[in-house]
Short mmCIF file of C-alpha atoms in Angstrom, two decimals:
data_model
loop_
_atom_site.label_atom_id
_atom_site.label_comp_id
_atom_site.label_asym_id
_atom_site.label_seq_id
_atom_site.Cartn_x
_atom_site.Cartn_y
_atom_site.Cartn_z
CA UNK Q 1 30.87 10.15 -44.59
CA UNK Q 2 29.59 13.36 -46.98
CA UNK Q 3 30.00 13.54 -50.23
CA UNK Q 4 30.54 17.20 -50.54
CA UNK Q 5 34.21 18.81 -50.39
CA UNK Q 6 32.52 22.38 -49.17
CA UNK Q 7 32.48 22.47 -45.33
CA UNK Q 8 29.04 23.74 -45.50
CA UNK Q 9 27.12 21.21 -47.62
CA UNK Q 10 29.40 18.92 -45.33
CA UNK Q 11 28.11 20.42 -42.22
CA UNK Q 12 24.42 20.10 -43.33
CA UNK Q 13 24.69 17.36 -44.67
CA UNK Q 14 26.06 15.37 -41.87
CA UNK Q 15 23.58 16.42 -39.59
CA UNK Q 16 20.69 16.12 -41.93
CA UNK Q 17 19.62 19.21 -42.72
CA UNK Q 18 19.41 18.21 -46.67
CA UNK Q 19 16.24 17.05 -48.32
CA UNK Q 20 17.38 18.39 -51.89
CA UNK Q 21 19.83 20.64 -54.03
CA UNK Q 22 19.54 22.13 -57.74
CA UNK Q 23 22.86 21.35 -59.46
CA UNK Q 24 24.78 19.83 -56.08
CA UNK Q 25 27.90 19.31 -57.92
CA UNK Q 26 27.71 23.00 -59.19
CA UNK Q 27 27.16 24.47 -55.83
CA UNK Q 28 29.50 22.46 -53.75
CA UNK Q 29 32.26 23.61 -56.00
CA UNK Q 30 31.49 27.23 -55.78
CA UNK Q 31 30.61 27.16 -51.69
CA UNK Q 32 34.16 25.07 -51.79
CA UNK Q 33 36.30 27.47 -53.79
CA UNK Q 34 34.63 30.99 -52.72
CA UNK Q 35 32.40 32.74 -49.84
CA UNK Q 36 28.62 32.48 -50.97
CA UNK Q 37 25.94 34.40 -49.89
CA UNK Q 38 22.62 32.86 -49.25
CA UNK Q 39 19.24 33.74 -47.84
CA UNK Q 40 15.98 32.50 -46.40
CA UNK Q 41 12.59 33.94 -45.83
CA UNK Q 42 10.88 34.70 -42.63
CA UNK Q 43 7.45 35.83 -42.36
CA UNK Q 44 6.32 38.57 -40.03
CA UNK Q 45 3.07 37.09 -39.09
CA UNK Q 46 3.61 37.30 -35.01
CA UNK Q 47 5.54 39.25 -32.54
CA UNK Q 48 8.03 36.30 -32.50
CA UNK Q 49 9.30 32.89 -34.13
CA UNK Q 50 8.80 29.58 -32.48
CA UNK Q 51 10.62 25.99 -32.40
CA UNK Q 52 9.09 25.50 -35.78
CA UNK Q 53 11.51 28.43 -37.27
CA UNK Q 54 14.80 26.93 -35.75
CA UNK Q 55 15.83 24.38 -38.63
CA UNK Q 56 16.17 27.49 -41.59
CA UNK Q 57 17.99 29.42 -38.47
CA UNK Q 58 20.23 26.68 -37.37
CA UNK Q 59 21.34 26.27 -41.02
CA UNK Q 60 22.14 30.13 -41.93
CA UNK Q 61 23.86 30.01 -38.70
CA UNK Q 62 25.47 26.82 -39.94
CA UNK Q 63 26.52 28.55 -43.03
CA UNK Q 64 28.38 31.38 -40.97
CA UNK Q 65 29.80 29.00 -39.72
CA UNK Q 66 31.76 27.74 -41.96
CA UNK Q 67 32.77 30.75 -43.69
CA UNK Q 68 29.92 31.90 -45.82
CA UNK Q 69 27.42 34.88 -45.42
CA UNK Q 70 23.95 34.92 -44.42
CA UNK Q 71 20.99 36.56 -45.22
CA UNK Q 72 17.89 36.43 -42.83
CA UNK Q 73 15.23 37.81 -45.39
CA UNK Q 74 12.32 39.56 -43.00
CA UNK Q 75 9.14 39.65 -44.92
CA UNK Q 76 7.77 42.79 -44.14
CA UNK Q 77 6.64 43.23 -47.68
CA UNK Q 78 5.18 39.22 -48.57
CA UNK Q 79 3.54 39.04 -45.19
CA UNK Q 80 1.21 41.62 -46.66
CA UNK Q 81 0.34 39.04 -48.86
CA UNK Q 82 0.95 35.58 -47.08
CA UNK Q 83 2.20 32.56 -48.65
CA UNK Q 84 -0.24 29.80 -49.30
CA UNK Q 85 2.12 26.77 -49.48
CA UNK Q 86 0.26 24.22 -46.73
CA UNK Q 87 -2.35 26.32 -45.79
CA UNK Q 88 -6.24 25.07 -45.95
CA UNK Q 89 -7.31 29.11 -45.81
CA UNK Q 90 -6.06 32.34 -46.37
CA UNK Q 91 -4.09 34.37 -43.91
CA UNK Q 92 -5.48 37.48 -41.80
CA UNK Q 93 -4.53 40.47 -43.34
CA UNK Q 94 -2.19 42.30 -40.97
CA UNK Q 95 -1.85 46.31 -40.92
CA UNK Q 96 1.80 47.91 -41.60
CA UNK Q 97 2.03 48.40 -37.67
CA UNK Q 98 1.39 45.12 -36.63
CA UNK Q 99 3.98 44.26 -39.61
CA UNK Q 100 6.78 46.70 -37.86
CA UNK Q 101 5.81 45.36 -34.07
CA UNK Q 102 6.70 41.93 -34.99
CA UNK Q 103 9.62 43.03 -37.29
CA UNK Q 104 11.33 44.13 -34.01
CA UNK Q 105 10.83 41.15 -32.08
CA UNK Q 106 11.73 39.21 -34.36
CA UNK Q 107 14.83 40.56 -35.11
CA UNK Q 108 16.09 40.00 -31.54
CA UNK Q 109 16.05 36.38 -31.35
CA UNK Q 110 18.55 36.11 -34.91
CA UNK Q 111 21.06 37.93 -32.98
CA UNK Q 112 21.36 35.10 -30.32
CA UNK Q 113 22.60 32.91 -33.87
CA UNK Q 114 23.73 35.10 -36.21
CA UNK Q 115 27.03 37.90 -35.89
CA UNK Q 116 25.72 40.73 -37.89
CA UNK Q 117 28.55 43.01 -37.10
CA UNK Q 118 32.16 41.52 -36.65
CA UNK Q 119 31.85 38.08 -37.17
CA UNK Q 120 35.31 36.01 -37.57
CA UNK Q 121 34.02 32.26 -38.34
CA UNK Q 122 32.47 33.82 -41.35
CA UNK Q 123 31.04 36.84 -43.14
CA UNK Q 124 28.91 39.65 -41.39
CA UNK Q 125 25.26 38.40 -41.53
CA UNK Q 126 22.44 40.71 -43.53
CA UNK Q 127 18.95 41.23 -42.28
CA UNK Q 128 17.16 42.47 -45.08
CA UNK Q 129 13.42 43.53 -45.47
CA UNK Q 130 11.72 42.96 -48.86
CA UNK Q 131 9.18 45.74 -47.82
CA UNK Q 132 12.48 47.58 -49.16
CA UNK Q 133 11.69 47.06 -52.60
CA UNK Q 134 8.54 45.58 -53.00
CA UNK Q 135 6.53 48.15 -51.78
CA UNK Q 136 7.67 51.24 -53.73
CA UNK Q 137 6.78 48.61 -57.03
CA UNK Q 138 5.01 49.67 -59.98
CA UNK Q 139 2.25 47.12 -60.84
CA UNK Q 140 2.15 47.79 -64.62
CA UNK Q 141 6.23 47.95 -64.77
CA UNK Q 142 5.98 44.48 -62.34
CA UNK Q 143 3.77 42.63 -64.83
CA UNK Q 144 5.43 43.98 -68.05
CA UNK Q 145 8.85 43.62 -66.51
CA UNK Q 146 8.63 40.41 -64.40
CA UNK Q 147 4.62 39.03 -64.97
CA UNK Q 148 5.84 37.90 -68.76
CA UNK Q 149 8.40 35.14 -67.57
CA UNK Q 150 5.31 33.42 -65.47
CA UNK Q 151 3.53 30.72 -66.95
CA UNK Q 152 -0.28 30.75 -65.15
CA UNK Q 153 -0.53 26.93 -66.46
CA UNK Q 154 2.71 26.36 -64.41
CA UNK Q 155 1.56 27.95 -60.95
CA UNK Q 156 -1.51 26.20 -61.10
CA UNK Q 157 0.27 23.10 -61.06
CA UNK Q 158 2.31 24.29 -57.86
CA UNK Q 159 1.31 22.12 -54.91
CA UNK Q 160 0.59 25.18 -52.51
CA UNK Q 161 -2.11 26.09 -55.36
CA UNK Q 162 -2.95 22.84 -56.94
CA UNK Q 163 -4.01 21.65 -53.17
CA UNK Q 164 -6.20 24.45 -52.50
CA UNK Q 165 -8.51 24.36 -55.56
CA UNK Q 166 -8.64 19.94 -55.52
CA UNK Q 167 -10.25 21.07 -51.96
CA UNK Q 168 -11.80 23.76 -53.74
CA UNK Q 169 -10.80 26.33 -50.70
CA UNK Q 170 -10.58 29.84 -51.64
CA UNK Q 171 -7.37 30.84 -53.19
CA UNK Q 172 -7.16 34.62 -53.17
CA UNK Q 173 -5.73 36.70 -56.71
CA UNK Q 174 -3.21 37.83 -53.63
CA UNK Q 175 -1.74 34.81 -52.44
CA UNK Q 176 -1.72 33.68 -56.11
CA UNK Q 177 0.71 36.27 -56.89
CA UNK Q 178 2.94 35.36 -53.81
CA UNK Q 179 4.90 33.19 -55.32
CA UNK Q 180 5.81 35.95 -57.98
CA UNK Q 181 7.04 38.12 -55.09
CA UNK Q 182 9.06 35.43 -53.54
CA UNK Q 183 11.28 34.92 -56.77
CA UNK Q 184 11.59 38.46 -57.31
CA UNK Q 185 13.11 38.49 -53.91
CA UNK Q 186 15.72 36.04 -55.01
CA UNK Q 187 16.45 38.13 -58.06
CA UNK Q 188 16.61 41.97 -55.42
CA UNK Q 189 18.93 39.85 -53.24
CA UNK Q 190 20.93 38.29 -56.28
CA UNK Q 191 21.52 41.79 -57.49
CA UNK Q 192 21.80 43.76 -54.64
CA UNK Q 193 24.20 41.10 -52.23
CA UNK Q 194 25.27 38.66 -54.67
CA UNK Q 195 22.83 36.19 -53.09
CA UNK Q 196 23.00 32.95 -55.36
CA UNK Q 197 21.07 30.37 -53.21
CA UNK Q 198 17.78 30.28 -51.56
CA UNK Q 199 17.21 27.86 -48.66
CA UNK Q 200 14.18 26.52 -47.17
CA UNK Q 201 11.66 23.78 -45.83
CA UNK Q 202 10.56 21.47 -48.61
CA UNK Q 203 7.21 22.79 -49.15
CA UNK Q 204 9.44 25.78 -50.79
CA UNK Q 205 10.97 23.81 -53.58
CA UNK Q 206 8.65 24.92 -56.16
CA UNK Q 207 8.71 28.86 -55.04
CA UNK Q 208 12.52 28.62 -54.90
CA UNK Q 209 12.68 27.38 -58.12
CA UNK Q 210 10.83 29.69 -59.86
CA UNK Q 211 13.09 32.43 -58.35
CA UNK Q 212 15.79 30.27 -60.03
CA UNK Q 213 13.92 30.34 -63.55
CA UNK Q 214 13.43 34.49 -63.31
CA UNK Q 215 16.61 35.24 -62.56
CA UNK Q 216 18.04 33.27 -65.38
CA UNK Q 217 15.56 34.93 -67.31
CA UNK Q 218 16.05 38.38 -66.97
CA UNK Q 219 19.40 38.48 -65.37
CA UNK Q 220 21.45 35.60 -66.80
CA UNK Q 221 21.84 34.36 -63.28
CA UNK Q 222 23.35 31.05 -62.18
CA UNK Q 223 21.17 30.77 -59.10
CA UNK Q 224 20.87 27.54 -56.99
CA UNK Q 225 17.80 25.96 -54.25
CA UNK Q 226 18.34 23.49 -51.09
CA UNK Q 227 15.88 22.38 -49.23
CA UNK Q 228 15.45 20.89 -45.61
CA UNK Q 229 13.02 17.72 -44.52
CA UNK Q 230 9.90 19.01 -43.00
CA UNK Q 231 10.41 18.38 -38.92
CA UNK Q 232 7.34 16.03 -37.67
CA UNK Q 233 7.77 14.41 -34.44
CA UNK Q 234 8.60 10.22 -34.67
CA UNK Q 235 4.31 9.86 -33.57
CA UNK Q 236 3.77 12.51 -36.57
CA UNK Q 237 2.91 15.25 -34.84
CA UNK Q 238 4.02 18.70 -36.13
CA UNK Q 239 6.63 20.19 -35.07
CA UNK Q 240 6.80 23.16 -31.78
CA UNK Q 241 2.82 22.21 -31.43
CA UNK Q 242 1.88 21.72 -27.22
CA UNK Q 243 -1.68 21.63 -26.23
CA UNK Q 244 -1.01 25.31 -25.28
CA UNK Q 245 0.19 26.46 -28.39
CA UNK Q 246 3.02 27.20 -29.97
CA UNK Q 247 6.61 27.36 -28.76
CA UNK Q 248 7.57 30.71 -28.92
CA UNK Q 249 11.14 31.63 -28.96
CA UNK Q 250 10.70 34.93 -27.13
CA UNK Q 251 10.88 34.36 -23.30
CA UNK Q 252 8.00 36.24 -22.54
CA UNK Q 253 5.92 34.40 -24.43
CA UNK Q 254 7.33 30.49 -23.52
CA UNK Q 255 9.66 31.30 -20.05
CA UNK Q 256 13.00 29.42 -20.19
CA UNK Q 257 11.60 26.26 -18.05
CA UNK Q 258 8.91 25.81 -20.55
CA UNK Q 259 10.73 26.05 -22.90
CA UNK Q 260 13.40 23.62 -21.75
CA UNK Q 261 10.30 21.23 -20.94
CA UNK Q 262 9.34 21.16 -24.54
CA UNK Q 263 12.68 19.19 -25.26
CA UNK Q 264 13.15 17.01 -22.18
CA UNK Q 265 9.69 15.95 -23.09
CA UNK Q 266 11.36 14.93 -27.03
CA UNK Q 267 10.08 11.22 -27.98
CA UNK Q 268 12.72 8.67 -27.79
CA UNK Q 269 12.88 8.27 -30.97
CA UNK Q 270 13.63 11.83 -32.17
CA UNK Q 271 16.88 11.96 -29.56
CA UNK Q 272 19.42 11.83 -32.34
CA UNK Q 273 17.93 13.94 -34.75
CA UNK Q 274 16.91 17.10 -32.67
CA UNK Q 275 20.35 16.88 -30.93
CA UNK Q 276 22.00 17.11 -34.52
CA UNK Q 277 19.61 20.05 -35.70
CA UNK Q 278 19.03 22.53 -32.34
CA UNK Q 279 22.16 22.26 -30.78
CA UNK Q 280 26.08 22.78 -31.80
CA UNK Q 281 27.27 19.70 -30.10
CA UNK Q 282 29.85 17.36 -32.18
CA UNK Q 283 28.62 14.85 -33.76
CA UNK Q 284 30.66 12.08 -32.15
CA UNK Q 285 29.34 13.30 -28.80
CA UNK Q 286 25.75 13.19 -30.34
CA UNK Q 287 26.08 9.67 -31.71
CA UNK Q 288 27.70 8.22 -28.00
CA UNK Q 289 24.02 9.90 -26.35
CA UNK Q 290 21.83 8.53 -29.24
CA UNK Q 291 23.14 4.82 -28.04
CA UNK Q 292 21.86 5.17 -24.86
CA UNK Q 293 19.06 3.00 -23.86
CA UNK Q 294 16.06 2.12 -21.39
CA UNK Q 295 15.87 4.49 -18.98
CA UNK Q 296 19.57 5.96 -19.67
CA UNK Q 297 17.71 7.96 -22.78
CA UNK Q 298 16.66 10.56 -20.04
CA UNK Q 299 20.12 11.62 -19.93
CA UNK Q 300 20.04 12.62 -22.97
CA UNK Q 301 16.74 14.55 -23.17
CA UNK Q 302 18.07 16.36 -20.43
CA UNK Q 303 21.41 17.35 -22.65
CA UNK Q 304 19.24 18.11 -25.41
CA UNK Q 305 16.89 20.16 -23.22
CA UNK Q 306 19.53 22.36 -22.13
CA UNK Q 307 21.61 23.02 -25.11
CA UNK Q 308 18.65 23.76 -27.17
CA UNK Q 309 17.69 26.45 -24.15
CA UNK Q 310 20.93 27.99 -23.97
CA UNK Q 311 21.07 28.82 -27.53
CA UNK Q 312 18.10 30.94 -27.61
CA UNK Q 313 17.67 31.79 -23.80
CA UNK Q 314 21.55 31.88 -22.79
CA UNK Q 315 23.51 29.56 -20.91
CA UNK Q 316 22.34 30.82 -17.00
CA UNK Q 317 18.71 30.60 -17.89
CA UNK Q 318 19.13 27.15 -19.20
CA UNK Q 319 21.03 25.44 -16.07
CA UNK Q 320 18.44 27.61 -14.15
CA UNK Q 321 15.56 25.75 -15.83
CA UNK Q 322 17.84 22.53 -15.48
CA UNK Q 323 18.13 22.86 -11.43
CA UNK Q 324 14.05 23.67 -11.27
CA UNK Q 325 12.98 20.92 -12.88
CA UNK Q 326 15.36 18.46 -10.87
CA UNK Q 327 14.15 20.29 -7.45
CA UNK Q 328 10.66 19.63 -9.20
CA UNK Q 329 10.92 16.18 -10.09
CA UNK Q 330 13.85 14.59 -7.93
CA UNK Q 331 13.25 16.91 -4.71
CA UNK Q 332 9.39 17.35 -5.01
CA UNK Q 333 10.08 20.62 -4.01
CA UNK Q 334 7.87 23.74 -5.12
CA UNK Q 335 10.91 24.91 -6.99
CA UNK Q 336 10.16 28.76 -7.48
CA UNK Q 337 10.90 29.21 -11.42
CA UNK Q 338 7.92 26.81 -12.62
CA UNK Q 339 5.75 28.75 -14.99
CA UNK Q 340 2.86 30.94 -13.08
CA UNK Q 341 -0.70 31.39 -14.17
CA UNK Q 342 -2.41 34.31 -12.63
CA UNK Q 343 -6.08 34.17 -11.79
CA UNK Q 344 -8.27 37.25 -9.63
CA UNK Q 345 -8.23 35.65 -6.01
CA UNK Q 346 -12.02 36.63 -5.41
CA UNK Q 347 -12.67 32.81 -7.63
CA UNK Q 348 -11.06 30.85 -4.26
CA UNK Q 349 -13.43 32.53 -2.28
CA UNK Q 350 -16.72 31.73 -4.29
CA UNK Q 351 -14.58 28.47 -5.48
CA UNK Q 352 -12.61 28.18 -8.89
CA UNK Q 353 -13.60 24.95 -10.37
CA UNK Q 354 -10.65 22.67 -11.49
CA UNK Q 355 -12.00 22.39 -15.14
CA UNK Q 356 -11.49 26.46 -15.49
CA UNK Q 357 -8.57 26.10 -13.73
CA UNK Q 358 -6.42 23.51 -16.09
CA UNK Q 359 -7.78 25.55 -19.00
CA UNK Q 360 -6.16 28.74 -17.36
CA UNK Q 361 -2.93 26.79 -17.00
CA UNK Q 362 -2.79 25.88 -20.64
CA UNK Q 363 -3.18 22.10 -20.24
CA UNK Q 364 -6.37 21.99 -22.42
CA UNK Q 365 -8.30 23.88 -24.60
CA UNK Q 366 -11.20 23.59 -23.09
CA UNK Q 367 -13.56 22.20 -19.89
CA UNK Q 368 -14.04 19.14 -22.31
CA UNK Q 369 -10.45 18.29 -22.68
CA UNK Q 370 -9.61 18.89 -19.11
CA UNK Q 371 -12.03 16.75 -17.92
CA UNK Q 372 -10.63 13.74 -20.04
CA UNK Q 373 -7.44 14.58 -18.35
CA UNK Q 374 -8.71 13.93 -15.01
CA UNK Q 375 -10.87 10.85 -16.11
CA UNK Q 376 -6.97 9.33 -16.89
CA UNK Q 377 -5.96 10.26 -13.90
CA UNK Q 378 -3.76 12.63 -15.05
CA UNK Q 379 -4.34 16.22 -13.04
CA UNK Q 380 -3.13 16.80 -9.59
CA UNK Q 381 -3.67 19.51 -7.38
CA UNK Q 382 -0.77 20.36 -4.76
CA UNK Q 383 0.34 16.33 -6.08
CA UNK Q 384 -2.93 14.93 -5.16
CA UNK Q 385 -4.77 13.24 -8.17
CA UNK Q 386 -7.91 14.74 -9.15
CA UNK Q 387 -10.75 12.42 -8.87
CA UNK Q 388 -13.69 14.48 -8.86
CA UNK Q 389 -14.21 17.06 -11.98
CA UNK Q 390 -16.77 19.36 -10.10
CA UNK Q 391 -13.77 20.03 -7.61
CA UNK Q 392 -13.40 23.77 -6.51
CA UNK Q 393 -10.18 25.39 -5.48
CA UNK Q 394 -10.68 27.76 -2.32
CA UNK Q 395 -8.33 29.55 0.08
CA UNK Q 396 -7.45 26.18 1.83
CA UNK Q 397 -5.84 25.13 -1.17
CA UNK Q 398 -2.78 27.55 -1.31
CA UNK Q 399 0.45 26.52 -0.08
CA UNK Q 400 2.72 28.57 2.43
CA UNK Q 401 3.93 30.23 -0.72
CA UNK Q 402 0.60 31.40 -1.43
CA UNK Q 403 0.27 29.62 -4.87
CA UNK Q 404 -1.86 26.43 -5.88
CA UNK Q 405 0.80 23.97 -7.65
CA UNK Q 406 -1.18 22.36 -10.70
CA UNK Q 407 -0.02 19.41 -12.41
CA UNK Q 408 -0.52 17.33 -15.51
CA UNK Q 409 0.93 13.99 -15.59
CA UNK Q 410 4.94 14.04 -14.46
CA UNK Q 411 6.44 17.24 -15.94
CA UNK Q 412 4.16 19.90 -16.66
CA UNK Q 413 3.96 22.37 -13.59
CA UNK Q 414 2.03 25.50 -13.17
CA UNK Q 415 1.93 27.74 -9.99
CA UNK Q 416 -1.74 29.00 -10.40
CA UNK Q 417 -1.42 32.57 -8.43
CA UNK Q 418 -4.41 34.76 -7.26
CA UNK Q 419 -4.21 38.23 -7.39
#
């Protein structure tokens, strides 16, 4: 049972989304007794978010939810700088049109979460770009205006600095001044929108607060911080990580099966949690799957697998990827939505060697790791195991469908496809 009378603390809260809160009392009382506007920041740093981005999404869409509004903050002016908070090395500088190019993709996957234009559960949702107002800024009027309030003993004692200078890494005079950039947002959005809370992973605390302090400072602004648990798998691996990458949310970059692999493939122990944070199932339905056992847990994964898809890829594509991978794994058919790899069909005739092959698939990163794979038994080819690592794949390896079907362990598929 929560301790919070707002539904929205409530709603986080129950489902875990909480690691911390300035003033909880305060806040709960205002988000309880009025419509609050909140906002968190997304970086522009590639043509799309991934699986690691859902948890601040799933809670402004949370917040809508129950009544409140919104703010997905694009960074289109901080990404020029990047933030250092949990990085071993600074970020590659990216031009204004790369900045712009992944400013539009991005934007389309908040609209699959967020009503920006007559929503009824709550208020309208804002997307906002700090490149608004942070890149027509004054540098002498910045530092008289808001350098003073900043303390340099203070952000040297921030973790996102202190770490990188204990491992004596190079901390640039530009991501230094990032975290003066991100509380200046806070005090743009607090006097533009009415914004009065920031929200983000807890490697933001000290940022957010800061953005608290300033506007105080030169505002007189009652501003307030909440912060989510950092996601790590239960084996403590991070979070939206595969051996091929990252999970992207965009479906041309992770297709709908792959992506609905990624979560049938959730440990056992993470059942419960992911169902409460990527999907919108009740939580009484959530807690009766999270008591399954044995083999029974599979159930589950599957129910997790496609709620999480449907959210982001729509509710056809996700019982789409559903059927395919029970044609693929019940049927043992060559179901015809499994992700493809193309590869020029002039290597079959001269003989494309398995190693190259697995790589091309995105099962390893390399020849070395792919051989390991087939040392454990692990790589098939058309559902034969791979025994022999200096295999070749010619012609007389495609099926009638004129694809090789590549395999790694039980449920990662690839339909290799010359061309």
């Amino acid at each position: 049972m929560s301790k919070y009378k707002s539904a929205f603390l409530r709603v986080l809260d129950e489902r875990g989304f909480i690691n911390q809160i300035s003033e909880p009392e305060a806040l709960d009382e205002l988000a309880n007794n009025s419509c609050i506007t909140a906002y968190i920041g997304f970086d522009c740093t590639a043509a799309s978010l991934h699986v690691g981005s859902l948890l601040p999404i799933m809670m402004l869409h949370w917040m809508q939810q129950t009544g409140h509004r919104p703010i997905a903050l694009m960074g289109g002016g901080t990404t020029r700088v990047g933030d250092p908070s949990g990085k071993d090395e600074s970020r590659r500088i990216l031009t204004e049109d790369d900045i712009n190019s992944n400013l539009r993709g991005i934007r389309a996957i908040f609209s699959k979460f967020l009503t920006f234009d007559g929503g009824t559960a709550g208020k309208d949702a804002i997307m906002a770009n700090n490149a608004d107002w942070l890149n027509s800024l004054n540098y002498i009027d910045f530092l008289r205006d808001v350098g003073k309030h900043f303390s340099v003993n203070r952000m040297l004692s921030m973790d996102s600095v202190k770490m990188r200078i204990d491992r004596q890494q190079e901390l640039s005079f530009l991501e230094f001044n990032y975290m003066i950039l991100q509380a200046y947002d806070f005090v743009e959005l607090n006097k533009r929108t009415g914004c009065v809370l920031q929200m983000g992973g807890s490697d933001q605390w000290g940022n957010i607060v800061s953005g608290i302090d300033l506007g105080r400072r030169m505002n007189g602004a009652q501003l307030f911080a909440l912060t989510s648990p950092l996601i790590t798998t239960s084996s403590g691996a991070k979070m939206g990580k595969t051996a091929a990458g990252a999970v992207w949310l965009d479906a041309t970059m992770v297709s709908p099966y792959e992506y609905w692999q990624f979560w049938r493939n959730t440990e056992d122990g993470d059942v419960e949690r992911f169902l409460k944070y990527f999907t919108v199932m009740p939580l009484a339905e959530i807690a009766r799957l999270a008591a399954l056992k044995g083999q029974e847990i599979n159930e589950a994964k599957k129910i997790l697998a496609t709620e999480a898809t449907a959210l982001v890829h729509g509710r056809e594509a996700a019982q789409q990827a559903e059927e395919t991978a029970r044609k693929t794994f019940e049927e043992g058919a060559l179901a015809e939505q499994l992700p493809t790899a193309e590869f020029p069909r002039d290597n079959l005739e001269v003989g494309y060697g398995v190693l190259a092959a697995a790589v091309k698939a995105g099962f390893a990163f390399s020849t070395g790791e792919a051989r390991r794979h087939i040392q454990g038994g692990g790589l098939k080819v058309n559902d034969t195991t791979v025994t022999d690592e200096k295999m070749k794949l010619t012609l007389s390896d495609l099926t009638p469908e004129g694809v090789i079907k590549l395999s790694l362990g039980r449920k990662r598929h690839v339909l290799m496809k010359p061309v």
